[in-house]
Structures are given as C-alpha cells and as structure tokens.
Coordinates of C-alpha atoms and ligand atoms in Angstrom, one line a residue:
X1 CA 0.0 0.0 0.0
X2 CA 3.0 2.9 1.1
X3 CA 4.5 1.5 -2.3
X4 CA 1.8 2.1 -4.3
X5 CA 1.4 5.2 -3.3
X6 CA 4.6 6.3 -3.1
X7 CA 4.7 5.1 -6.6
X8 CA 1.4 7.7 -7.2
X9 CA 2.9 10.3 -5.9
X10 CA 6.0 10.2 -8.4
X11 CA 3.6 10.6 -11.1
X12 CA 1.4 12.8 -9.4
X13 CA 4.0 15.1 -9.0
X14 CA 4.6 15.4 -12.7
X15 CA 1.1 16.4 -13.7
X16 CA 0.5 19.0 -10.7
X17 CA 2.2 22.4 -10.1
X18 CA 4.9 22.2 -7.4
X19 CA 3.4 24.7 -5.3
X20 CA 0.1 22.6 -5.8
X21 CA 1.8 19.6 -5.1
X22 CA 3.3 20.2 -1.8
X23 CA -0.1 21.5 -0.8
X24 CA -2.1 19.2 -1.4
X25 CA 0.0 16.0 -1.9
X26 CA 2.7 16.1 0.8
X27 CA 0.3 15.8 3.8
X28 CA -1.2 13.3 2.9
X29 CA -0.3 9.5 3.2
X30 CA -2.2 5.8 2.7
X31 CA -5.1 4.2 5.2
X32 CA -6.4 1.2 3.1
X33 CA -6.4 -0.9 0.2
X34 CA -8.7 -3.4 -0.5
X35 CA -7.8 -4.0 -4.5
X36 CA -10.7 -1.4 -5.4
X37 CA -10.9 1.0 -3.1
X38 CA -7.6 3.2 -2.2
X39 CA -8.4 5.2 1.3
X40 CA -6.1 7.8 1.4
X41 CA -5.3 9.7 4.9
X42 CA -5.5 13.5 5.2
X43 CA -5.3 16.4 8.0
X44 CA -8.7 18.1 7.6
X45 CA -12.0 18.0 6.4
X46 CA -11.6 20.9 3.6
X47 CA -8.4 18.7 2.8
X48 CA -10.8 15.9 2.2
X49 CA -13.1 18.0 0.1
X50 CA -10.7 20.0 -2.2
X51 CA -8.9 16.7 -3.1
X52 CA -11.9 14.9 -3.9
X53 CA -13.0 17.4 -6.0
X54 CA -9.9 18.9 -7.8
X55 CA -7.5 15.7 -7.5
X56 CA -9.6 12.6 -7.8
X57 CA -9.5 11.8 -11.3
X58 CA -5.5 12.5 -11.3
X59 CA -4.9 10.4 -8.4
X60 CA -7.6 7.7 -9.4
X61 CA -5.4 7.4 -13.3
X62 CA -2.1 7.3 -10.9
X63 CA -3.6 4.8 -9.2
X64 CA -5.0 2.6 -12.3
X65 CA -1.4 3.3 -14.3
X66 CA 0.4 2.1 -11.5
X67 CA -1.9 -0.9 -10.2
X68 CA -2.7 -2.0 -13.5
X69 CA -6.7 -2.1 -12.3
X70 CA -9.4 0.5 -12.5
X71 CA -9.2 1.8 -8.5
X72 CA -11.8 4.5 -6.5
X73 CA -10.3 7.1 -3.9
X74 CA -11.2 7.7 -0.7
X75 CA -10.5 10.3 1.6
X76 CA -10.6 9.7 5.2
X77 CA -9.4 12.5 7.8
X78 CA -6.6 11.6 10.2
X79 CA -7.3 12.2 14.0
X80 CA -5.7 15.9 14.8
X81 CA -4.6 14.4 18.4
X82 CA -2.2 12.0 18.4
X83 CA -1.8 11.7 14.8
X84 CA -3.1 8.1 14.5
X85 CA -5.8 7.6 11.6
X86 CA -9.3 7.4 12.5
X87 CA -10.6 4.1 12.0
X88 CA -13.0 3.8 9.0
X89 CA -16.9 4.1 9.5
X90 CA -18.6 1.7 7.8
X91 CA -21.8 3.4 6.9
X92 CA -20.3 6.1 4.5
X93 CA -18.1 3.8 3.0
X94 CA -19.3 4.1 -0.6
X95 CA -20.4 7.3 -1.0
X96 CA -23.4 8.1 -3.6
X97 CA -21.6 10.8 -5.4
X98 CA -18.2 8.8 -5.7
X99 CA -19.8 6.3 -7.6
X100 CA -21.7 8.7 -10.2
X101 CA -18.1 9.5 -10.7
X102 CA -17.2 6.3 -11.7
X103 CA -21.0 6.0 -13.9
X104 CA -20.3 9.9 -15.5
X105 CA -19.3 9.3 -18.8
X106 CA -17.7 11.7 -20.4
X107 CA -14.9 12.4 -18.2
X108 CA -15.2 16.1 -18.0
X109 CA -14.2 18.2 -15.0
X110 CA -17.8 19.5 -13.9
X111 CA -16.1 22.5 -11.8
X112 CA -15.4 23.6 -15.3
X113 CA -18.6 24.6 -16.7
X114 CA -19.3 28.4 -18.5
X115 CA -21.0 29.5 -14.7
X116 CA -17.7 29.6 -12.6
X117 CA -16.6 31.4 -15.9
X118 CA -15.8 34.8 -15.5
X119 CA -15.7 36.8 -19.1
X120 CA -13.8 40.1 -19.0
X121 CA -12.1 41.8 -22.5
X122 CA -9.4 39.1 -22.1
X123 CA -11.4 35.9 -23.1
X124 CA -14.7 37.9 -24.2
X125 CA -13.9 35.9 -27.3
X126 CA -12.9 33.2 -27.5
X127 CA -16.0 32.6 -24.6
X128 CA -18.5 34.0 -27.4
X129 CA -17.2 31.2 -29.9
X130 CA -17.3 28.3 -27.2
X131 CA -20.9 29.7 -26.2
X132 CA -21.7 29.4 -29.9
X133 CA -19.9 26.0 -30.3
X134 CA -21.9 24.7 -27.3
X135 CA -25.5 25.3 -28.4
X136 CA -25.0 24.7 -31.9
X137 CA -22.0 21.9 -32.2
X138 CA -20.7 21.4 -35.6
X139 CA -22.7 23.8 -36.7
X140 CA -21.4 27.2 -35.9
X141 CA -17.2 26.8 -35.8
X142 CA -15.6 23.8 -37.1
X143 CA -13.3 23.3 -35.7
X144 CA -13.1 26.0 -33.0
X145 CA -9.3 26.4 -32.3
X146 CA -8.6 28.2 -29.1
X147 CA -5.1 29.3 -28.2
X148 CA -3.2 31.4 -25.7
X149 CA -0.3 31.2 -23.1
X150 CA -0.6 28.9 -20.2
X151 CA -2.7 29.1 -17.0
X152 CA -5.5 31.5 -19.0
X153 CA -8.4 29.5 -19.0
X154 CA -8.0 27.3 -22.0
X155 CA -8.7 24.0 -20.6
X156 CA -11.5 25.4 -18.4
X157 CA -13.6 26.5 -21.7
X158 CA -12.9 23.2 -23.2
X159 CA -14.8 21.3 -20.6
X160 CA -17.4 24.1 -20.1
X161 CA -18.5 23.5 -23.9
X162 CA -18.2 19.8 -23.0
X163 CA -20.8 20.1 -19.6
X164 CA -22.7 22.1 -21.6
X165 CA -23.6 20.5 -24.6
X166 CA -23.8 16.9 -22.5
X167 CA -26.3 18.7 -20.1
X168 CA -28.0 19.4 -22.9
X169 CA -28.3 16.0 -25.0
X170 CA -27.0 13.1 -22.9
X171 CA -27.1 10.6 -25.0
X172 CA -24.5 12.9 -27.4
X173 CA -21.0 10.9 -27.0
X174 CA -18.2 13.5 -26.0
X175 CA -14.6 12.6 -25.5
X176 CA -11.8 15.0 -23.6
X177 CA -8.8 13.9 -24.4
X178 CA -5.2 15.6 -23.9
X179 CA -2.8 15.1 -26.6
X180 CA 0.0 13.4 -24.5
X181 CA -3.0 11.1 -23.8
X182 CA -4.2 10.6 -27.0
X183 CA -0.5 9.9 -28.3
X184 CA -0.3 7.2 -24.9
X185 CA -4.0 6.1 -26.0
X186 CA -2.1 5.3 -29.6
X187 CA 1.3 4.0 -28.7
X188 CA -0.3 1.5 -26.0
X189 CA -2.8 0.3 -29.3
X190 CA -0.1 0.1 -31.6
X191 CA 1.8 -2.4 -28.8
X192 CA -1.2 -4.5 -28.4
X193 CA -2.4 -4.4 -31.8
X194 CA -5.6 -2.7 -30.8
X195 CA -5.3 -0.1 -33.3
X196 CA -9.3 -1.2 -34.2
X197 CA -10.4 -0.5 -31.0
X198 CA -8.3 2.6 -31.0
X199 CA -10.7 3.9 -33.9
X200 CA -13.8 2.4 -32.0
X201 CA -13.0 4.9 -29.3
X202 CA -12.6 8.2 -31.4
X203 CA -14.1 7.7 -34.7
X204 CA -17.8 7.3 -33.5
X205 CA -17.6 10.7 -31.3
X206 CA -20.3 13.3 -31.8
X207 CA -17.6 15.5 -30.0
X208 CA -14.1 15.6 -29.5
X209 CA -12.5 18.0 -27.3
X210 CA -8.7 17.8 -27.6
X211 CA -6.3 19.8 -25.1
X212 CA -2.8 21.2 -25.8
X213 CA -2.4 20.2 -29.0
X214 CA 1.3 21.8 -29.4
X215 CA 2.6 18.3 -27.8
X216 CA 1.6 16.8 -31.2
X217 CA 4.3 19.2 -32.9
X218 CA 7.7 16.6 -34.3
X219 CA 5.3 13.3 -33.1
X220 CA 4.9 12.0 -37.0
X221 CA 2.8 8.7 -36.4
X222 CA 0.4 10.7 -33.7
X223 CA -0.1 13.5 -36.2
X224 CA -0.9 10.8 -39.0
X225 CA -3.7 9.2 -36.9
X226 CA -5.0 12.7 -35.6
X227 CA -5.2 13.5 -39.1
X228 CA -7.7 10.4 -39.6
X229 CA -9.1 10.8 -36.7
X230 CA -10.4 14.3 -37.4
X231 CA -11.2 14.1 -40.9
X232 CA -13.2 11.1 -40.2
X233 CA -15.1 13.5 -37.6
X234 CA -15.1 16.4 -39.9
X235 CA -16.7 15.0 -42.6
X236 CA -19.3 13.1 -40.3
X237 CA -20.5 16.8 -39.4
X238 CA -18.8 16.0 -35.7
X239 CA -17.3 18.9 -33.5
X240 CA -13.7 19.6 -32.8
X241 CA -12.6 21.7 -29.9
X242 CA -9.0 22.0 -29.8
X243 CA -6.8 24.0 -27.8
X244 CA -2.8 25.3 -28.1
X245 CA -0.5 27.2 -26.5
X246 CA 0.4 28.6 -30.0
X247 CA -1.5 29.3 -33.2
X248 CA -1.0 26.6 -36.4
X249 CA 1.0 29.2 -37.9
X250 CA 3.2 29.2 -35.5
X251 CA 3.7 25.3 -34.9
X252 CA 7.0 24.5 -36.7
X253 CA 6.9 21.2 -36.8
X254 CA 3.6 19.7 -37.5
X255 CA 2.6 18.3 -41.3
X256 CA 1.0 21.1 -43.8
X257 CA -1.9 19.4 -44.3
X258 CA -2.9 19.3 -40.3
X259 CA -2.0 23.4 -39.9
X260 CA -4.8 24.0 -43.1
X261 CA -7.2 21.6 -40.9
X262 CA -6.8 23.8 -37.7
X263 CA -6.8 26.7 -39.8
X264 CA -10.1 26.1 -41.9
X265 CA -12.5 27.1 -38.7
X266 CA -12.1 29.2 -36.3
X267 CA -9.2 30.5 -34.4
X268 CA -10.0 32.4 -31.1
X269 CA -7.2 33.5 -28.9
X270 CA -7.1 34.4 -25.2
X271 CA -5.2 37.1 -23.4
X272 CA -4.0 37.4 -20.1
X273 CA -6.2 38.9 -17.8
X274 CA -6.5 42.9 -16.9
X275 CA -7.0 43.5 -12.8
X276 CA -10.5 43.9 -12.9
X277 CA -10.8 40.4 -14.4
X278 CA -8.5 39.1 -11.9
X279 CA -10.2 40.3 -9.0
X280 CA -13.7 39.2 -10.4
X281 CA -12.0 35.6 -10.9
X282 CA -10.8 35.6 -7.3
X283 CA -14.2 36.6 -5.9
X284 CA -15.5 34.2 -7.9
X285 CA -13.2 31.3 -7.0
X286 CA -13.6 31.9 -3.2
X287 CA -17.5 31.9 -3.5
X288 CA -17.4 28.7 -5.3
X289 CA -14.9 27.2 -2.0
X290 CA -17.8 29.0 0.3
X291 CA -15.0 31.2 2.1
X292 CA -15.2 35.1 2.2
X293 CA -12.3 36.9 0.9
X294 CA -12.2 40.5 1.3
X295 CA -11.6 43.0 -1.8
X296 CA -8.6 44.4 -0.5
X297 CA -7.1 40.7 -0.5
X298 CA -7.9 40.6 -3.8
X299 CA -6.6 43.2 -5.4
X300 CA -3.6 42.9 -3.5
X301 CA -3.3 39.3 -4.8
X302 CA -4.2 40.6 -8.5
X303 CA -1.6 43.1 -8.1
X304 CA 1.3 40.7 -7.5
X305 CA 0.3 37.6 -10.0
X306 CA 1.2 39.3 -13.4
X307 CA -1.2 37.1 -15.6
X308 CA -1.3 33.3 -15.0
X309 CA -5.1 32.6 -13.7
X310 CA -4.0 28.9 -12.4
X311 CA -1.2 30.9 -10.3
X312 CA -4.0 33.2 -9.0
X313 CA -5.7 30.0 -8.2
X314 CA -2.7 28.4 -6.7
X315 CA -2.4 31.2 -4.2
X316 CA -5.6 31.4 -3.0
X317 CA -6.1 28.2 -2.3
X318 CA -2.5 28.4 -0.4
X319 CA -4.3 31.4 1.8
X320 CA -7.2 29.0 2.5
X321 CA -5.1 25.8 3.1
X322 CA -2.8 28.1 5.5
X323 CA -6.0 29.7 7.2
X324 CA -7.8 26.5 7.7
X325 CA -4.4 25.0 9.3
X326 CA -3.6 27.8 11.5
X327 CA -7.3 28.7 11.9
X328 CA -6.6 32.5 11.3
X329 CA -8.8 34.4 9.0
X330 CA -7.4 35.8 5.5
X331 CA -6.7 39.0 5.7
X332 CA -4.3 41.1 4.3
X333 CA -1.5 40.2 6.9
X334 CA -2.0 36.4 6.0
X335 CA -2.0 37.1 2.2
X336 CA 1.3 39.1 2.2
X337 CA 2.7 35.9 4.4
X338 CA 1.6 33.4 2.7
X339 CA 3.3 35.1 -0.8
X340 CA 6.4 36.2 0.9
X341 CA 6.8 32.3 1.0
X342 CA 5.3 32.1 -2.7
X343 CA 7.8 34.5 -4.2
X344 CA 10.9 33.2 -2.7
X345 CA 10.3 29.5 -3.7
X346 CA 9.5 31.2 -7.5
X347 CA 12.7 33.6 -7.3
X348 CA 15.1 30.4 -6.5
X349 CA 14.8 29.3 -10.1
X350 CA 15.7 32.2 -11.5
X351 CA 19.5 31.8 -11.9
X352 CA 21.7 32.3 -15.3
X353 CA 22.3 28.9 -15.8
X354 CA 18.7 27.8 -15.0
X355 CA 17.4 30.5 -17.6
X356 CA 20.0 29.4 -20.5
X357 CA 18.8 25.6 -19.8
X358 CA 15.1 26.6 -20.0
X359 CA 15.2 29.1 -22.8
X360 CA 17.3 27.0 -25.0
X361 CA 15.1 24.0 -24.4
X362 CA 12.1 25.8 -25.4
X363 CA 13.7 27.3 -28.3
X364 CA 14.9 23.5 -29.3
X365 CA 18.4 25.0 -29.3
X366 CA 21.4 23.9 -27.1
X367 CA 22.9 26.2 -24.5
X368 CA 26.3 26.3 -26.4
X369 CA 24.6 28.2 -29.3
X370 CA 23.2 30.6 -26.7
X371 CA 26.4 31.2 -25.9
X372 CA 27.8 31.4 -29.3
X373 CA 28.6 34.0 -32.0
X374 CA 25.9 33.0 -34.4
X375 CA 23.8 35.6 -35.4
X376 CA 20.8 34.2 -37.4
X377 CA 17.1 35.0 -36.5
X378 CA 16.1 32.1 -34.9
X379 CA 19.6 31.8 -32.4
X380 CA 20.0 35.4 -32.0
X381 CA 16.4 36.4 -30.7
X382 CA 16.2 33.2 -28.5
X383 CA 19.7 34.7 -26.9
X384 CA 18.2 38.3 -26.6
X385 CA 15.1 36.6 -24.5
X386 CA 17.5 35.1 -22.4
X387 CA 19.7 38.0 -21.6
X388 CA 16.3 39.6 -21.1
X389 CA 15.1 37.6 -18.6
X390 CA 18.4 37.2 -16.6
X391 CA 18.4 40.7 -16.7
X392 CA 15.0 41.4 -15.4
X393 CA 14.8 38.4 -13.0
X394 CA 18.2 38.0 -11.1
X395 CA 20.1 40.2 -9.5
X396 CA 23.4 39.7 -12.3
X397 CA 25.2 42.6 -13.3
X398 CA 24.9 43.5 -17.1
X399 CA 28.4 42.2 -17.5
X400 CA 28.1 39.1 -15.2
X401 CA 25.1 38.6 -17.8
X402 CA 27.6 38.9 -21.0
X403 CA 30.2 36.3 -19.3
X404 CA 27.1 33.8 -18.7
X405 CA 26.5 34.0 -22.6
X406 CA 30.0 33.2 -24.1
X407 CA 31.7 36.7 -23.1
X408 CA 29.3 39.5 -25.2
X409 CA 29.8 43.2 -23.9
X410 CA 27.8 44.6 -21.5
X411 CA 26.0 46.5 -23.9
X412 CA 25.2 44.0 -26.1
X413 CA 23.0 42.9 -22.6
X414 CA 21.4 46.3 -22.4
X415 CA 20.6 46.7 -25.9
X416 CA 18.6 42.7 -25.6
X417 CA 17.3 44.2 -22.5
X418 CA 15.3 47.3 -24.3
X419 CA 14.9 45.7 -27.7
X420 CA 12.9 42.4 -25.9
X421 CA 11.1 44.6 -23.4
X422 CA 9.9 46.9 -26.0
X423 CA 8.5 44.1 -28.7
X424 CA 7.0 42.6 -25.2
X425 CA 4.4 45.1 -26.3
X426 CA 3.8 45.2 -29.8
X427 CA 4.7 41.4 -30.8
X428 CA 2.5 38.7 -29.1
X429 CA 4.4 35.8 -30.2
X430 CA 7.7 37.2 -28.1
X431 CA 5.4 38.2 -25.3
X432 CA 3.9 34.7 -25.4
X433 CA 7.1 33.0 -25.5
X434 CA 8.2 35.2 -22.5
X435 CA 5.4 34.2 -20.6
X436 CA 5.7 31.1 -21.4
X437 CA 9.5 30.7 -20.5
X438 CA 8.5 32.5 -17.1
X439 CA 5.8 30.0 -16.5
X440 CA 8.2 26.8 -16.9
X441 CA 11.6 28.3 -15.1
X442 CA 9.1 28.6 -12.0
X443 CA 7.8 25.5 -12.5
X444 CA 11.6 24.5 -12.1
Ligands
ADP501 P1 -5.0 26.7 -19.5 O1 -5.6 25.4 -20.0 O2 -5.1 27.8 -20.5 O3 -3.5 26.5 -19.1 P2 -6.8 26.4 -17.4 O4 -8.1 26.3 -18.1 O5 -6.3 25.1 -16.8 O6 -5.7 27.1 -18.2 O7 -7.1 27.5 -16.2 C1 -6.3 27.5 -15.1 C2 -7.1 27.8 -13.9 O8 -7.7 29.1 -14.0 C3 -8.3 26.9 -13.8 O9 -8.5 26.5 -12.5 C4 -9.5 27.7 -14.3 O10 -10.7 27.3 -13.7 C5 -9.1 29.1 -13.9 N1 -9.6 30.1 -14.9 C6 -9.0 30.5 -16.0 N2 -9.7 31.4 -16.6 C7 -10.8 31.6 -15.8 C8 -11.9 32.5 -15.9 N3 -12.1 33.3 -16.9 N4 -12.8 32.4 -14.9 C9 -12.7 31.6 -13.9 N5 -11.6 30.7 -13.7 C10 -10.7 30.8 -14.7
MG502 MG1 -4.7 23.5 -20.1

C-alpha cells in the first residue's frame, strides 16, 4: 500500500504544479487498500473535500497506471490528536456521489462549466465562440481552435462547452482527451495491436475536445492518426474543440496538411487577464470554495500575480489551506505571508544557468549556441530573450550577464534588454514565448 502510493505520488507530481503539489500531496499518506478502493489519509475536512473534487480523477489514473486495475479514492481524515488515523466508518463507505463518478461518462471536469466562468475583455472571445460551439455543435465553428499562453483559461472552456452540450443532449457521445493522452492512447494500441479499438474509441464521437495540442508538434505517427481521426469527424459533421499554446502558424513542426485543418475554422485566442478580471475571478473562486475573501485581498493578490489565472488559483487556495491549518482568518496580513513564501520559492529558479537551460530547451536550441557567435534570427532572438530575462529576473550585473553568454559586452546585454522589453508590447508571439518561459523556469 505505502509502495503504491509512493509510486502515485511520483507521477502525481509530474502532472500537478509544485506549489500545488506540496499542498495538497505532501500531507497526505495511505489508510487502506482493498484491491478497489484506495483510502487515502488527510489532515482536515476541507483537505478531504478540495482533493476529492480537484485531485480525484488525477490520483484515481495514478492509481490505475500504477496498479494495472481501475481503483476508487477515498479520503478519510486523520485524528488531529495523536496523529493516529481514524478508523473507518462503515456506513459512508461508498459514497453516492463517488460512484456517479465512476457512472459519469464523459470524463469532464464538472467544476469547469461556463457559470464559474468569469468573461472580461481578455477571453470575451474566445467565450462567445465556445458559447456558440456549445449550443449549436458542428454547426457554428468547425473546428473551433482556441489558443493562448498557459494558466488562462484554456482547458476550463474546453470542458465548459463539454458540460454544456452533455447537459444538454445526454445521449451525445463526448470525449476530452489531452494530446500526451491521446499519443499514450495510440502507442499502447499500436503495442497490443488494438489499433481497431483505438478507432472504436474516437471515430464514432459526436464531440471531440482535444487539449494542448502543441505536444503533437515533431510526433509523425500521432499526427498521421489525428489527421484520420479528425477528418473522419469532420466530414461526419462532428465537432472539434482544440486548444494550443500557440497558433497553427506558429507550430513548426507539424505536417502542412494538419496546420490547413486547424486553420479552416475558427481561431480564437485568449489574453492574459487585466486587474479587474482578476479580481472578479478571485471573488468568484472563493465563493465557489464557500469562504469570504475581502476586496482588498484581492486586489492585492491581483496586483502581484502578473497574468497566470492557475497561479491566481494556486495562491488562494494556499491562503485558505494556510487559514484553515492555522485557523486565522485571510486577511491582508496572511496574504502578504503566505506570498512572501510564494515568491521566494518562485525567485530560486531564477539563476543564469537555469534560464539558459530553460530558454534553450524551449527554443529547441542547445545552451552552447546561446552562448555562441551565431547571429541568425532564430539563435539570435532566443539569446536576446534570455539576456532579457536574466536581466530582469536575477540580480546579475549587465556584465556578469555577457560572461554567462559566451563573453558579449555589457552592452550588447542592455541593448537585448530594451529591444525584448519593448517588442513585449507590440509582438504577441515574443510576449507569449516570454510568458511562457516565465511560467516553466518557476515550474523548475
Ligand atoms: P490553460 O488550460 O489555459 O492552461 P486552465 O483552463 O487550466 O488554463 O485554467 C487555469 C485555472 O484558472 C483553472 O482552474 C481555471 O478554472 C481558472 N480560470 C482560467 N480562466 C478563468 C476564468 N475566466 N474564470 C474563472 N476561472 C478561470
Ligand atoms: Mg490547459
């Protein structure tokens, strides 16, 4: 059982933001297994409920991966006193609404619906296309092609057009699916020669909602079958949702004939949110967790989270995790705490080395050629980003910067400097690959 778990956790910890993870993950440890139900052991009652209903399906997949059978979660509440776990009641064993989990078809995230939406100038519309997608599928945008940079509410409007049109017409067959599922889903086929069944499970789809679809970029034999996949849809008048963290024109490496196919509907993008939005999305969050959060927190939250809505997320939920351990109310003293301890576990990545690594892995370059002479387009700007963000995000000198990259002059640093931060504002695909960068050298 500790095995298992511990095994869980090592995946887990790949699919949830660190800050998210040690959260939610590290308190908690194993009660009982009895080969289908996993009762897992954790320090509160709000513990119990934000797990079960932001974690189960991740932990319950974790769970199936690593045990090789379909498994349920449970949470179960240690004893505060002494530490030991509370022996299990028998009468709530199974619980009504954990098993409509396991009955709920689609599997679509039903926290992510267009009500806890909040719509501001931002994502005003790419929410008026999902809207339209959702009470009239395959007939309004085919596909609909929503992108923007991570964290902004991409994934959240691809389920909400999934709960809506399922509330709608049940019997309507929907499928989420991520990419790097969907290329697992088709390796695992290929390996078992199951490649019929593999086409059993997407071809007769009235709707299929497919997530991140950059991963599919430089993955030939995944491209080929999504190719099939969604023609065979396409032509059956079936609706495609798909979302990406960067327009078709952008993707390098995917096939011509799959760009013209995300191209031939309709591309909506999404922009970080302004402050208003941010607060609204904050008040909104903390109504839906049934705790009061004052204005004032908000906006002074808002004020430090630059754009990233799951970050917004992850800190408030940090403020309510901390208030319900410590039994203090949030206010603004707590909030200011609580992301004194956010920032400095954020700032840590920020080093030289850590920001050549990151930017030339997301550039597909190698850290040499960051450092290098070269001048062309696609090294040179790359290196300017870099310098940029060493610039704006440690506490380097402008020379100490030009050592880190292969000796340039000081200058050369300063000149990256305002050349990146002014196209930050007029050029959306280096602002997106800024944020983007941002986003994963937190991550670590
Ligand atoms: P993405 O897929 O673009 O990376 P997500 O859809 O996962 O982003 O959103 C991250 C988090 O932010 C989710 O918890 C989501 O509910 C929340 N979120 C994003 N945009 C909004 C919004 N407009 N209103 C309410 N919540 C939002
Ligand atoms: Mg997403």
């Amino acid at each position: 059982m500790e095995v298992l778990w511990s095994k869980c956790l090592e995946d887990i910890v790949n699919q949830v933001l660190p800050e998210n993870y040690n959260t939610w993950f590290t308190p908690t440890s194993p009660v009982s297994y009895d080969g289908q139900v996993f009762t897992l052991g954790v320090p509160n009652e709000f513990f119990k409920k934000y797990l079960k209903e932001n974690y189960s399906s991740i932990i319950e997949s974790s769970l199936q991966s690593v045990s090789g059978t379909p498994l349920r979660v449970k949470f179960k509440v240690y004893s505060a006193r002494n530490g030991t776990k509370v022996s299990y009641e028998k009468h709530n064993y199974i619980e009504t609404d954990e098993q409509n989990h396991l009955d709920f078809k689609p599997s679509l995230n039903q926290k992510y619906t267009f009500k806890n939406f909040v719509v501001g100038g931002c994502n005003q519309f790419a929410h008026a296309a999902a809207k339209a997608v959702a009470s009239n599928p395959a007939m309004a945008y085919n596909p609909l092609f929503i992108y923007g940079s991570v964290g902004l509410g991409k994934t959240h409007l691809l389920h909400a057009i999934g709960n809506a049109i399922h509330e709608k017409n049940k019997k309507l067959k929907i499928r989420y699916v991520s990419t790097e599922g969907f290329t697992i889903d088709l390796i695992q086929s290929l390996k078992k020669d199951g490649m019929n069944a593999f086409r059993d499970r997407y071809r007769p789809l009235d709707v299929l909602l497919v997530d991140d679809i950059q991963f599919i970029e430089g993955k030939d034999r995944t491209q080929e079958e999504f190719f099939y996949t969604f023609n065979t849809l396409f032509e059956a008048h079936k609706q495609v949702i798909i979302t990406s963290d960067a327009i078709p024109k952008e993707m390098r490496k995917i096939q011509e004939r799959l760009r013209s196919r995300f191209e031939c509907g309709l591309i909506a993008d999404m922009e970080p949110p302004d402050l208003e939005t941010k607060v609204a999305i904050l008040l909104k969050k903390a109504e839906i967790q049934n705790v009061k959060l004052t204005e004032d927190v908000a906006i002074y939250i808002a004020n430090n989270i630059r754009s990233n809505i799951r970050e917004l997320e992850g800190i408030l939920l940090r403020l309510i995790a901390y208030s319900s351990f410590t039994s203090k109310p949030i206010n603004m003293d707590l909030a200011k705490n609580v992301f004194k301890k956010f920032s400095q576990d954020h700032q840590e990545n920020f080093t030289i080395p850590n920001i050549l690594k990151q930017v030339a892995t997301h550039f597909n370059l190698k850290v040499s050629d960051l450092k290098s002479k070269k001048r062309s387009r696609d090294i040179s700007v790359p290196r300017q980003i870099g310098m940029f963000l060493c610039r704006e995000r440690t506490k380097s000198s402008l020379p100490e910067i030009g050592r880190e990259f292969g000796g340039k002059d000081h200058t050369t640093v300063m000149y990256s400097h305002t050349k990146i931060g002014k196209l930050l504002k007029e050029n959306n695909e280096i602002s997106r690959n800024v944020q983007t960068l941002i986003d994963k050298i937190e991550r670590g």
